[in-house]
Structure formats: structure tokens, C-alpha cells
mmCIF file of C-alpha atoms in Angstrom:
data_model
loop_
_atom_site.group_PDB
_atom_site.id
_atom_site.type_symbol
_atom_site.label_atom_id
_atom_site.label_comp_id
_atom_site.label_asym_id
_atom_site.label_seq_id
_atom_site.Cartn_x
_atom_site.Cartn_y
_atom_site.Cartn_z
ATOM 1 C CA MET A 1 8.662 -2.807 -1.479
ATOM 2 C CA SER A 2 7.882 -3.675 2.076
ATOM 3 C CA ARG A 3 7.850 -7.199 3.229
ATOM 4 C CA SER A 4 5.155 -8.093 5.697
ATOM 5 C CA PRO A 5 6.793 -10.021 8.492
ATOM 6 C CA GLY A 6 3.530 -11.515 9.638
ATOM 7 C CA ARG A 7 4.620 -10.963 13.215
ATOM 8 C CA LYS A 8 2.574 -9.297 15.861
ATOM 9 C CA GLN A 9 5.094 -6.520 16.142
ATOM 10 C CA GLU A 10 5.234 -4.544 12.948
ATOM 11 C CA ASN A 11 6.260 -1.268 14.386
ATOM 12 C CA ASN A 12 10.024 -1.106 14.639
ATOM 13 C CA LYS A 13 10.218 2.004 16.759
ATOM 14 C CA ILE A 14 10.870 2.275 20.444
ATOM 15 C CA SER A 15 10.553 4.997 22.971
ATOM 16 C CA ARG A 16 13.474 7.380 22.976
ATOM 17 C CA GLU A 17 13.429 7.509 26.741
ATOM 18 C CA LEU A 18 13.868 3.784 27.055
ATOM 19 C CA PHE A 19 16.902 3.845 24.785
ATOM 20 C CA VAL A 20 18.505 6.832 26.429
ATOM 21 C CA LEU A 21 17.904 5.582 29.958
ATOM 22 C CA THR A 22 19.193 2.112 29.082
ATOM 23 C CA TYR A 23 22.358 3.682 27.722
ATOM 24 C CA GLY A 24 22.664 5.695 30.918
ATOM 25 C CA ALA A 25 22.240 2.563 33.013
ATOM 26 C CA LEU A 26 24.976 0.899 30.995
ATOM 27 C CA VAL A 27 27.409 3.771 31.478
ATOM 28 C CA ALA A 28 26.586 3.933 35.176
ATOM 29 C CA GLN A 29 27.273 0.213 35.534
ATOM 30 C CA LEU A 30 30.574 0.569 33.699
ATOM 31 C CA CYS A 31 31.563 3.425 35.969
ATOM 32 C CA LYS A 32 30.871 1.218 38.954
ATOM 33 C CA ASP A 33 32.879 -1.665 37.542
ATOM 34 C CA TYR A 34 35.898 0.287 36.331
ATOM 35 C CA GLU A 35 37.789 2.869 38.306
ATOM 36 C CA LYS A 36 39.629 4.572 35.503
ATOM 37 C CA ASP A 37 37.853 6.735 32.927
ATOM 38 C CA GLU A 38 40.071 5.381 30.162
ATOM 39 C CA ASP A 39 38.879 1.857 30.893
ATOM 40 C CA VAL A 40 35.256 2.905 30.703
ATOM 41 C CA ASN A 41 35.927 4.770 27.459
ATOM 42 C CA THR A 42 37.671 1.748 25.972
ATOM 43 C CA CYS A 43 34.876 -0.541 27.040
ATOM 44 C CA LEU A 44 32.253 1.745 25.531
ATOM 45 C CA ASP A 45 34.229 1.934 22.318
ATOM 46 C CA ARG A 46 34.499 -1.824 22.165
ATOM 47 C CA MET A 47 30.781 -2.272 22.762
ATOM 48 C CA GLY A 48 30.067 0.330 20.136
ATOM 49 C CA TYR A 49 32.247 -1.572 17.727
ATOM 50 C CA GLY A 50 30.239 -4.720 18.400
ATOM 51 C CA ILE A 51 27.064 -2.794 17.703
ATOM 52 C CA GLY A 52 28.421 -1.058 14.614
ATOM 53 C CA ILE A 53 29.468 -4.209 12.806
ATOM 54 C CA ARG A 54 25.877 -5.409 12.989
ATOM 55 C CA LEU A 55 24.113 -2.091 12.684
ATOM 56 C CA ILE A 56 25.587 -1.568 9.230
ATOM 57 C CA ASP A 57 23.541 -4.516 7.943
ATOM 58 C CA ASP A 58 20.341 -2.995 9.232
ATOM 59 C CA PHE A 59 21.362 0.368 7.832
ATOM 60 C CA LEU A 60 22.114 -0.928 4.358
ATOM 61 C CA ALA A 61 18.961 -2.999 4.297
ATOM 62 C CA ARG A 62 16.673 -0.203 5.348
ATOM 63 C CA SER A 63 18.207 2.743 3.613
ATOM 64 C CA GLY A 64 19.052 1.060 0.321
ATOM 65 C CA VAL A 65 21.787 3.575 -0.395
ATOM 66 C CA LYS A 66 24.180 3.067 -3.222
ATOM 67 C CA LYS A 67 27.898 2.693 -2.802
ATOM 68 C CA CYS A 68 29.599 5.888 -1.750
ATOM 69 C CA ARG A 69 32.200 7.078 -4.163
ATOM 70 C CA SER A 70 34.236 9.323 -1.965
ATOM 71 C CA TYR A 71 35.069 9.887 1.655
ATOM 72 C CA SER A 72 33.050 13.043 1.767
ATOM 73 C CA GLU A 73 30.029 11.227 0.405
ATOM 74 C CA THR A 74 30.508 8.611 3.116
ATOM 75 C CA ALA A 75 30.688 11.240 5.821
ATOM 76 C CA ASP A 76 27.562 12.894 4.463
ATOM 77 C CA MET A 77 25.785 9.548 4.426
ATOM 78 C CA ILE A 78 26.691 8.922 8.058
ATOM 79 C CA ALA A 79 25.501 12.328 9.139
ATOM 80 C CA GLN A 80 22.395 12.755 7.061
ATOM 81 C CA VAL A 81 21.058 9.248 6.720
ATOM 82 C CA ALA A 82 22.444 7.056 9.471
ATOM 83 C CA PHE A 83 22.255 9.500 12.349
ATOM 84 C CA LYS A 84 18.802 10.529 11.230
ATOM 85 C CA MET A 85 17.669 6.924 11.073
ATOM 86 C CA TYR A 86 19.002 5.820 14.431
ATOM 87 C CA LEU A 87 19.150 8.875 16.611
ATOM 88 C CA GLY A 88 16.788 11.240 14.867
ATOM 89 C CA VAL A 89 19.343 14.025 14.582
ATOM 90 C CA THR A 90 21.370 15.356 11.696
ATOM 91 C CA PRO A 91 24.850 16.536 12.574
ATOM 92 C CA SER A 92 26.559 18.956 10.244
ATOM 93 C CA VAL A 93 29.599 17.695 8.377
ATOM 94 C CA SER A 94 32.745 19.555 7.540
ATOM 95 C CA CYS A 95 35.999 18.436 6.016
ATOM 96 C CA THR A 96 38.913 19.354 8.212
ATOM 97 C CA SER A 97 41.916 18.344 6.168
ATOM 98 C CA ALA A 98 43.286 19.315 2.794
ATOM 99 C CA ALA A 99 43.822 15.679 1.906
ATOM 100 C CA GLY A 100 40.088 15.075 2.203
ATOM 101 C CA ASN A 101 40.230 12.228 4.637
ATOM 102 C CA GLU A 102 39.392 13.935 7.905
ATOM 103 C CA PHE A 103 35.880 15.020 8.687
ATOM 104 C CA SER A 104 34.080 16.308 11.684
ATOM 105 C CA LEU A 105 30.445 15.868 12.609
ATOM 106 C CA ILE A 106 29.053 18.565 14.824
ATOM 107 C CA LEU A 107 26.110 17.480 16.910
ATOM 108 C CA ASP A 108 24.089 20.290 18.327
ATOM 109 C CA LYS A 109 21.460 17.916 19.663
ATOM 110 C CA ASN A 110 22.529 14.636 21.144
ATOM 111 C CA PRO A 111 19.706 12.379 22.334
ATOM 112 C CA LEU A 112 22.054 10.212 24.373
ATOM 113 C CA VAL A 113 22.606 13.036 26.834
ATOM 114 C CA ASP A 114 18.918 13.929 27.170
ATOM 115 C CA PHE A 115 19.028 13.279 30.872
ATOM 116 C CA VAL A 116 22.636 14.068 31.607
ATOM 117 C CA GLU A 117 23.305 17.436 33.108
ATOM 118 C CA GLU A 118 26.997 17.173 33.726
ATOM 119 C CA LEU A 119 29.714 14.655 34.461
ATOM 120 C CA PRO A 120 30.579 14.067 38.118
ATOM 121 C CA ALA A 121 33.790 15.669 39.240
ATOM 122 C CA GLU A 122 35.625 12.382 39.669
ATOM 123 C CA ARG A 123 34.755 11.316 36.112
ATOM 124 C CA ALA A 124 35.975 14.369 34.330
ATOM 125 C CA SER A 125 37.568 12.596 31.395
ATOM 126 C CA LEU A 126 34.739 10.191 30.725
ATOM 127 C CA CYS A 127 33.552 10.236 27.120
ATOM 128 C CA TYR A 128 29.903 9.592 27.843
ATOM 129 C CA CYS A 129 28.942 8.967 24.223
ATOM 130 C CA ASN A 130 31.994 6.983 23.287
ATOM 131 C CA LEU A 131 29.709 4.217 22.131
ATOM 132 C CA LEU A 132 28.960 6.327 19.056
ATOM 133 C CA CYS A 133 32.618 6.347 18.068
ATOM 134 C CA GLY A 134 32.785 2.583 18.241
ATOM 135 C CA VAL A 135 29.571 2.234 16.256
ATOM 136 C CA ILE A 136 30.848 4.427 13.429
ATOM 137 C CA ARG A 137 34.220 2.697 13.418
ATOM 138 C CA GLY A 138 32.665 -0.779 13.345
ATOM 139 C CA ALA A 139 30.175 0.089 10.656
ATOM 140 C CA LEU A 140 32.842 1.637 8.423
ATOM 141 C CA GLU A 141 35.107 -1.335 8.877
ATOM 142 C CA MET A 142 32.402 -3.661 7.624
ATOM 143 C CA VAL A 143 32.281 -1.715 4.382
ATOM 144 C CA HIS A 144 36.048 -1.908 4.112
ATOM 145 C CA LEU A 145 36.814 1.626 5.208
ATOM 146 C CA ALA A 146 39.316 1.768 8.025
ATOM 147 C CA ALA A 147 38.815 4.844 10.142
ATOM 148 C CA GLU A 148 39.677 6.362 13.458
ATOM 149 C CA VAL A 149 36.785 7.986 15.235
ATOM 150 C CA THR A 150 37.126 10.094 18.348
ATOM 151 C CA PHE A 151 35.432 12.887 20.189
ATOM 152 C CA LEU A 152 37.106 16.188 19.480
ATOM 153 C CA GLN A 153 34.827 18.273 21.627
ATOM 154 C CA ASP A 154 32.204 17.319 24.151
ATOM 155 C CA ARG A 155 29.522 19.551 25.572
ATOM 156 C CA LEU A 156 29.469 17.558 28.776
ATOM 157 C CA LYS A 157 33.068 18.513 29.381
ATOM 158 C CA GLY A 158 32.387 22.182 28.935
ATOM 159 C CA ASP A 159 33.046 22.654 25.224
ATOM 160 C CA ALA A 160 30.600 24.608 23.145
ATOM 161 C CA VAL A 161 29.499 21.763 20.923
ATOM 162 C CA THR A 162 29.857 18.037 20.615
ATOM 163 C CA GLU A 163 32.169 17.165 17.748
ATOM 164 C CA ILE A 164 33.063 13.737 16.438
ATOM 165 C CA GLY A 165 36.142 13.456 14.241
ATOM 166 C CA ILE A 166 36.381 10.736 11.602
ATOM 167 C CA THR A 167 39.764 10.109 10.015
ATOM 168 C CA PHE A 168 39.803 7.712 7.116
ATOM 169 C CA LEU A 169 43.043 5.827 7.254
ATOM 170 C CA ARG A 170 43.760 4.686 3.771
ATOM 171 C CA LYS A 171 45.142 6.988 1.162
ATOM 172 C CA PRO A 172 42.210 8.660 -0.582
ATOM 173 C CA GLU A 173 42.913 7.228 -3.964
ATOM 174 C CA ASP A 174 40.709 8.094 -6.841
ATOM 175 C CA ARG A 175 37.615 6.056 -6.215
ATOM 176 C CA LYS A 176 35.635 7.125 -9.189
ATOM 177 C CA HIS A 177 35.786 3.920 -11.145
ATOM 178 C CA LYS A 178 34.020 3.652 -14.436
ATOM 179 C CA ARG A 179 30.815 1.697 -14.003
ATOM 180 C CA MET B 1 29.677 23.477 44.461
ATOM 181 C CA ASP B 2 30.541 27.084 43.621
ATOM 182 C CA SER B 3 30.804 26.501 39.911
ATOM 183 C CA ARG B 4 27.175 25.484 39.850
ATOM 184 C CA PHE B 5 26.127 29.000 40.663
ATOM 185 C CA THR B 6 28.496 30.829 38.397
ATOM 186 C CA ARG B 7 28.105 28.618 35.353
ATOM 187 C CA ALA B 8 25.207 29.169 32.957
ATOM 188 C CA LYS B 9 22.251 26.951 33.679
ATOM 189 C CA SER B 10 22.349 23.668 31.871
ATOM 190 C CA PRO B 11 19.811 23.605 29.041
ATOM 191 C CA VAL B 12 18.699 20.161 30.141
ATOM 192 C CA LEU B 13 17.184 21.515 33.322
ATOM 193 C CA GLU B 14 15.400 24.340 31.580
ATOM 194 C CA ARG B 15 13.591 22.219 29.053
ATOM 195 C CA ALA B 16 9.847 21.753 29.442
ATOM 196 C CA LEU B 17 8.613 18.272 30.153
ATOM 197 C CA GLY B 18 6.613 17.798 27.015
ATOM 198 C CA ARG B 19 5.599 14.655 25.209
ATOM 199 C CA PRO B 20 8.561 12.589 24.082
ATOM 200 C CA ARG B 21 9.649 14.164 20.875
ATOM 201 C CA SER B 22 10.652 11.260 18.777
ATOM 202 C CA GLU B 23 10.993 7.540 18.635
ATOM 203 C CA LEU B 24 14.130 5.667 17.857
ATOM 204 C CA SER B 25 14.770 2.553 15.893
ATOM 205 C CA LEU B 26 14.191 -0.821 17.512
ATOM 206 C CA ALA B 27 17.342 -2.170 15.883
ATOM 207 C CA ALA B 28 19.489 0.306 17.757
ATOM 208 C CA PHE B 29 17.912 -0.610 21.080
ATOM 209 C CA ALA B 30 18.090 -4.325 20.356
ATOM 210 C CA LEU B 31 21.802 -4.117 19.587
ATOM 211 C CA LEU B 32 22.462 -1.982 22.643
ATOM 212 C CA PHE B 33 20.559 -4.460 24.784
ATOM 213 C CA SER B 34 22.514 -7.320 23.256
ATOM 214 C CA GLU B 35 25.809 -5.644 24.141
ATOM 215 C CA LEU B 36 24.478 -5.024 27.621
ATOM 216 C CA VAL B 37 23.596 -8.687 28.099
ATOM 217 C CA GLN B 38 26.948 -9.780 26.686
ATOM 218 C CA TYR B 39 28.743 -7.428 29.053
ATOM 219 C CA CYS B 40 26.865 -8.789 32.048
ATOM 220 C CA GLN B 41 27.392 -12.347 30.903
ATOM 221 C CA ARG B 42 31.151 -11.900 30.901
ATOM 222 C CA ARG B 43 31.153 -10.929 34.538
ATOM 223 C CA VAL B 44 28.876 -13.525 36.078
ATOM 224 C CA ALA B 45 29.069 -17.213 36.814
ATOM 225 C CA SER B 46 25.448 -18.303 36.774
ATOM 226 C CA VAL B 47 22.122 -17.611 35.151
ATOM 227 C CA ALA B 48 20.679 -16.304 38.396
ATOM 228 C CA GLU B 49 23.487 -13.774 38.717
ATOM 229 C CA LEU B 50 23.006 -12.685 35.121
ATOM 230 C CA GLN B 51 19.327 -12.122 35.716
ATOM 231 C CA ALA B 52 20.163 -10.221 38.888
ATOM 232 C CA ARG B 53 22.528 -7.954 36.956
ATOM 233 C CA LEU B 54 19.956 -7.315 34.266
ATOM 234 C CA ALA B 55 17.395 -6.571 36.956
ATOM 235 C CA ARG B 56 19.742 -4.055 38.513
ATOM 236 C CA LEU B 57 20.160 -2.263 35.203
ATOM 237 C CA GLY B 58 16.415 -2.281 34.733
ATOM 238 C CA HIS B 59 16.100 -0.845 38.215
ATOM 239 C CA HIS B 60 18.297 2.062 37.190
ATOM 240 C CA VAL B 61 16.084 2.747 34.192
ATOM 241 C CA GLY B 62 12.817 2.375 36.053
ATOM 242 C CA LEU B 63 13.678 4.863 38.773
ATOM 243 C CA ARG B 64 14.453 7.531 36.248
ATOM 244 C CA ALA B 65 11.614 6.838 33.873
ATOM 245 C CA LEU B 66 8.984 7.061 36.589
ATOM 246 C CA ASP B 67 9.144 10.722 37.549
ATOM 247 C CA ALA B 68 8.835 12.112 34.064
ATOM 248 C CA LEU B 69 6.120 9.648 33.209
ATOM 249 C CA VAL B 70 3.976 10.363 36.243
ATOM 250 C CA ALA B 71 4.321 14.082 35.656
ATOM 251 C CA ARG B 72 3.075 13.600 32.119
ATOM 252 C CA GLU B 73 0.385 10.964 32.542
ATOM 253 C CA ARG B 74 -1.008 11.574 36.012
ATOM 254 C CA PRO B 75 -0.330 15.193 36.846
ATOM 255 C CA GLY B 76 -1.410 16.182 40.297
ATOM 256 C CA ARG B 77 -2.557 12.753 41.361
ATOM 257 C CA ARG B 78 -0.826 9.894 43.082
ATOM 258 C CA GLU B 79 -1.800 6.283 42.912
ATOM 259 C CA THR B 80 -2.657 5.127 46.394
ATOM 260 C CA LYS B 81 -4.305 1.799 45.686
ATOM 261 C CA VAL B 82 -2.582 -1.344 44.521
ATOM 262 C CA LEU B 83 -5.016 -1.834 41.666
ATOM 263 C CA GLY B 84 -4.510 1.741 40.563
ATOM 264 C CA VAL B 85 -0.772 1.447 40.347
ATOM 265 C CA LEU B 86 -1.003 -1.899 38.584
ATOM 266 C CA LEU B 87 -3.336 -0.476 35.964
ATOM 267 C CA PHE B 88 -0.964 2.430 35.552
ATOM 268 C CA VAL B 89 1.873 0.002 34.998
ATOM 269 C CA LYS B 90 -0.037 -2.159 32.548
ATOM 270 C CA GLY B 91 -1.300 0.799 30.540
ATOM 271 C CA PRO B 92 0.527 4.145 30.460
ATOM 272 C CA LEU B 93 3.893 2.920 31.706
ATOM 273 C CA TRP B 94 4.161 -0.011 29.353
ATOM 274 C CA ARG B 95 2.865 2.051 26.470
ATOM 275 C CA ALA B 96 5.333 4.845 27.071
ATOM 276 C CA LEU B 97 8.318 2.574 27.425
ATOM 277 C CA PHE B 98 7.547 -0.383 25.202
ATOM 278 C CA GLY B 99 5.115 1.020 22.692
ATOM 279 C CA ARG B 100 2.148 -1.109 23.645
ATOM 280 C CA GLU B 101 0.210 -2.133 26.707
ATOM 281 C CA ALA B 102 1.035 -5.320 28.535
ATOM 282 C CA ASP B 103 -1.190 -8.160 27.442
ATOM 283 C CA LYS B 104 -2.728 -9.247 30.697
ATOM 284 C CA LEU B 105 -2.833 -8.362 34.337
ATOM 285 C CA GLU B 106 -3.866 -11.172 36.663
ATOM 286 C CA GLN B 107 -4.037 -11.840 40.342
ATOM 287 C CA ALA B 108 -2.984 -15.112 41.883
ATOM 288 C CA ASN B 109 -5.894 -17.245 42.976
ATOM 289 C CA ASP B 110 -4.618 -18.150 46.370
ATOM 290 C CA ASP B 111 -2.470 -15.204 47.322
ATOM 291 C CA ASP B 112 -3.589 -11.616 47.521
ATOM 292 C CA ARG B 113 -0.007 -10.370 47.494
ATOM 293 C CA THR B 114 0.857 -11.780 44.093
ATOM 294 C CA PHE B 115 -0.023 -10.362 40.706
ATOM 295 C CA TYR B 116 1.100 -11.241 37.228
ATOM 296 C CA VAL B 117 1.826 -8.999 34.263
ATOM 297 C CA ILE B 118 1.821 -11.203 31.205
ATOM 298 C CA GLU B 119 3.279 -10.457 27.796
ATOM 299 C CA ARG B 120 3.492 -12.829 24.915
ATOM 300 C CA GLU B 121 6.525 -11.154 23.394
ATOM 301 C CA PRO B 122 8.271 -8.570 25.549
ATOM 302 C CA LEU B 123 10.006 -5.863 23.591
ATOM 303 C CA VAL B 124 13.396 -6.524 25.143
ATOM 304 C CA ASN B 125 13.258 -10.130 23.998
ATOM 305 C CA THR B 126 12.490 -9.297 20.374
ATOM 306 C CA PHE B 127 15.793 -10.461 19.020
ATOM 307 C CA VAL B 128 16.868 -12.713 21.858
ATOM 308 C CA SER B 129 16.916 -16.337 20.872
ATOM 309 C CA VAL B 130 16.942 -18.269 24.112
ATOM 310 C CA PRO B 131 14.121 -20.732 23.804
ATOM 311 C CA ARG B 132 12.610 -21.645 27.108
ATOM 312 C CA GLU B 133 13.637 -25.263 26.802
ATOM 313 C CA ASN B 134 17.324 -24.465 26.724
ATOM 314 C CA SER B 135 17.763 -22.180 29.596
ATOM 315 C CA SER B 136 15.946 -20.504 32.379
ATOM 316 C CA LEU B 137 17.478 -17.194 31.341
ATOM 317 C CA ASN B 138 14.835 -14.681 30.516
ATOM 318 C CA CYS B 139 16.180 -11.308 29.539
ATOM 319 C CA ALA B 140 12.895 -9.816 30.584
ATOM 320 C CA ALA B 141 14.636 -9.744 33.962
ATOM 321 C CA PHE B 142 15.512 -6.247 32.764
ATOM 322 C CA ALA B 143 11.808 -5.406 32.623
ATOM 323 C CA ALA B 144 11.338 -7.055 36.003
ATOM 324 C CA GLY B 145 13.959 -4.800 37.567
ATOM 325 C CA LEU B 146 12.378 -1.815 35.887
ATOM 326 C CA LEU B 147 8.981 -2.706 37.291
ATOM 327 C CA GLU B 148 10.372 -3.315 40.740
ATOM 328 C CA ALA B 149 11.935 0.141 40.763
ATOM 329 C CA VAL B 150 8.723 1.751 39.542
ATOM 330 C CA LEU B 151 6.576 0.054 42.175
ATOM 331 C CA GLY B 152 9.083 0.714 44.938
ATOM 332 C CA ALA B 153 9.417 4.372 44.092
ATOM 333 C CA SER B 154 5.633 4.739 43.882
ATOM 334 C CA GLY B 155 5.276 3.566 47.452
ATOM 335 C CA PHE B 156 4.387 -0.072 46.780
ATOM 336 C CA PRO B 157 7.518 -2.059 47.590
ATOM 337 C CA ALA B 158 7.486 -5.429 45.889
ATOM 338 C CA ARG B 159 9.668 -8.192 44.482
ATOM 339 C CA VAL B 160 9.331 -8.738 40.754
ATOM 340 C CA SER B 161 10.723 -11.690 38.856
ATOM 341 C CA ALA B 162 10.507 -12.857 35.256
ATOM 342 C CA HIS B 163 9.292 -16.321 34.319
ATOM 343 C CA TRP B 164 8.604 -18.318 31.223
ATOM 344 C CA HIS B 165 4.864 -18.760 31.457
ATOM 345 C CA LYS B 166 2.274 -17.910 28.795
ATOM 346 C CA GLY B 167 5.060 -16.094 27.032
ATOM 347 C CA THR B 168 6.766 -14.027 29.678
ATOM 348 C CA THR B 169 5.193 -13.418 33.047
ATOM 349 C CA LEU B 170 6.433 -10.855 35.504
ATOM 350 C CA MET B 171 5.440 -12.026 38.938
ATOM 351 C CA ILE B 172 4.911 -9.190 41.397
ATOM 352 C CA LYS B 173 4.891 -10.006 45.066
ATOM 353 C CA PHE B 174 3.997 -7.037 47.195
ATOM 354 C CA ASP B 175 5.222 -6.595 50.752
ATOM 355 C CA GLU B 176 2.771 -7.451 53.507
ATOM 356 C CA ALA B 177 2.598 -3.847 54.610
ATOM 357 C CA VAL B 178 1.371 -2.766 51.198
ATOM 358 C CA ILE B 179 -1.529 -5.169 51.153
ATOM 359 C CA ALA B 180 -2.441 -4.365 54.738
ATOM 360 C CA ARG B 181 -2.470 -0.665 53.933
ATOM 361 C CA ASP B 182 -4.568 -1.286 50.845
ATOM 362 C CA LYS B 183 -7.113 -3.249 52.865
ATOM 363 C CA SER B 184 -7.382 -0.547 55.464
ATOM 364 C CA LEU B 185 -7.911 2.042 52.721
ATOM 365 C CA GLU B 186 -10.737 -0.002 51.326
ATOM 366 C CA GLY B 187 -12.317 -0.244 54.714
ATOM 367 C CA ARG B 188 -12.761 3.517 54.942
#
């Protein structure tokens, strides 16, 4: 079931380098415009949110996934389908709370930092990939799942891996409704 | 500076410069570009300034894309002629960054310093809906900045601007010195 757009451009892929370098240019510009790391992080998160609320449409349209019935299914979907579709990587998911509403995605390969060796000394608390947190938060909000998304560990700051923590905010009520 | 020598080498620097491993989705880039344009728009007061900001961001990208690309596509050789570098831009550079070659490469009739790279639908404008009648804003200013950086870093300083003409035209105006050098090379 593929619709033919009839446009000249049928291929919807772009070069990874272009994407990664454009993101780098954006972060560099933000660093020039804002002095404080927190401001840059907030700005990236906000921009990510703006992207996420629209990316979810593209995701749902292209992946055709069914409604997720639990938080862990949602987290799996984000890691295995969404990340694969948009960044070409598959982070591993683990549940980090007994209540079942906190998850962490561990990224061992992060395309956004393809060309980043390390953060400059004066930008030590910059979350370079904070855009991703905003994207996940925005996308989840558009499917009526409030969540807090932050970076728990970041390889650029010296940690061993890059870890994104997703905390679903509503009480995990029993979502297995009868169909 | 000391920590650089005691810390383990960053894996980024050790990686081989192979072919780009994967491609990413256009939707992701389009949305990122849209946020980028919106961010610039909030901080400027005129269309010209917005285009200048986009060009500066493109400049940043172009400088960094060039080295890896030249190492991959033209190993061991440097473009020394204007036509050579323009063909490199139209072909390998555009293909590597935007997925397809630029449509046309033309020279101005009356001016040997001016060339045009013409694209009917630039990749960066895929989801941008600013029809040419409404505004002179052309987000391909990003591509113009990119091209300017690439030409400058290759040793052919030029001014590149984006125009609405036959789709989108990037007008390249080389510095006098470049054309003079090119002519003297031809003379040999």
C-alpha cells in the first residue's frame, strides 16, 4: 500500500552527514547566542518538542503501529521502531522502576555525535543531544502520554554510555481494555 | 591540555573514513530545518538578515562536509581549475549531501566571474511553502552558505546567493583573483 506521490522526489532519505552537520551548526549557533548552558539546553528541548509534536504524525503514518497497551510497550516502540526509523540505531530498553513507569534507553551508537569528539571546557554541562529529549516528550504528549525525558548519562561528558530516561507521569493504571 | 594525553583516545578520531553508513529520513531533516528557520526568524528583523543567518549556518555545515567528502571522492587530487571545482560541486558534492546532482550548471553570458547552479526543487525547500510571489525569502540561502564555504575552503573564494529563477538558482560570483589565476593556468 504505497501511494505514488507523482513528485520528482520519491526517495525520502537524506544523507546522514547533512543531518548531523546541520544539527551541529544549530547547536553551535545556540552556543554563540546564549551564554549559559542551561539556556542552550532549554532551547534545544523546546525545539525538540516542536519537532516531536509533528514527527509523531510522520511516525504513525509510516510505521502503521497499533496502539500500545502498556508503558513498556511504548518504550519498546520508541526504541525499536522510532529510533530505527529516524536515526538508524536501536537503543536497548530497560525498566528502572518497580512501578513500571520509568524506563531508560541506552544508546551505544548516537549518530548526532558522529563528528563531536568532546565538549569544550567552558560548555561542560551542555546536553548536546537534548533535542532528542524534547522530540520524545513532544511525540508522547501528542498521543496523550505525559512524560519527563532527560539525559541520565552522556558519553560526551565522560560517562560510559549515553542514557535517556523516560518517566511516564500518570499513574500506570491498567490499560488492558477489552476490545 | 594534559587530560588529552592521559585520557583514552576518542573513538570518533579512530574511525576509518569509509562511505557514509546509512541514510536518515527526510522528515527528520525537514523538521529540524524548520525549527532552525523558526529560530533564526525569531531573532531577525528582515528577510535579508534571515537569509544571512541561514547562510551562516550553511557555511558551518559546508566547511565540515568538505574535508571528508574530498578525501572520499577525490583522494590525492586537488581541484585547481574553476570548471573542475564547479563540476565537483554539481556532481559529487550535491549527490553526497542532497542525494542527487544539481540540475544545471551555467555560466553568465556577459561575465566570466559568474556561474549559476540551478535546481528545480532544492532538498532543503521540500516542505517549505513560501511561494516566490509572496516573499523574496528563499531558504536555499542555507545551500548558498554551504556552497560559499565549500568554494572558499577549496581555494576559490566567491560570493554565493540564492534566487528565485528557474526554480532556485545559486549565483556564484568568484573573486577577481580566482578568475585571473584560472586564466593564467590555462595559458600554460
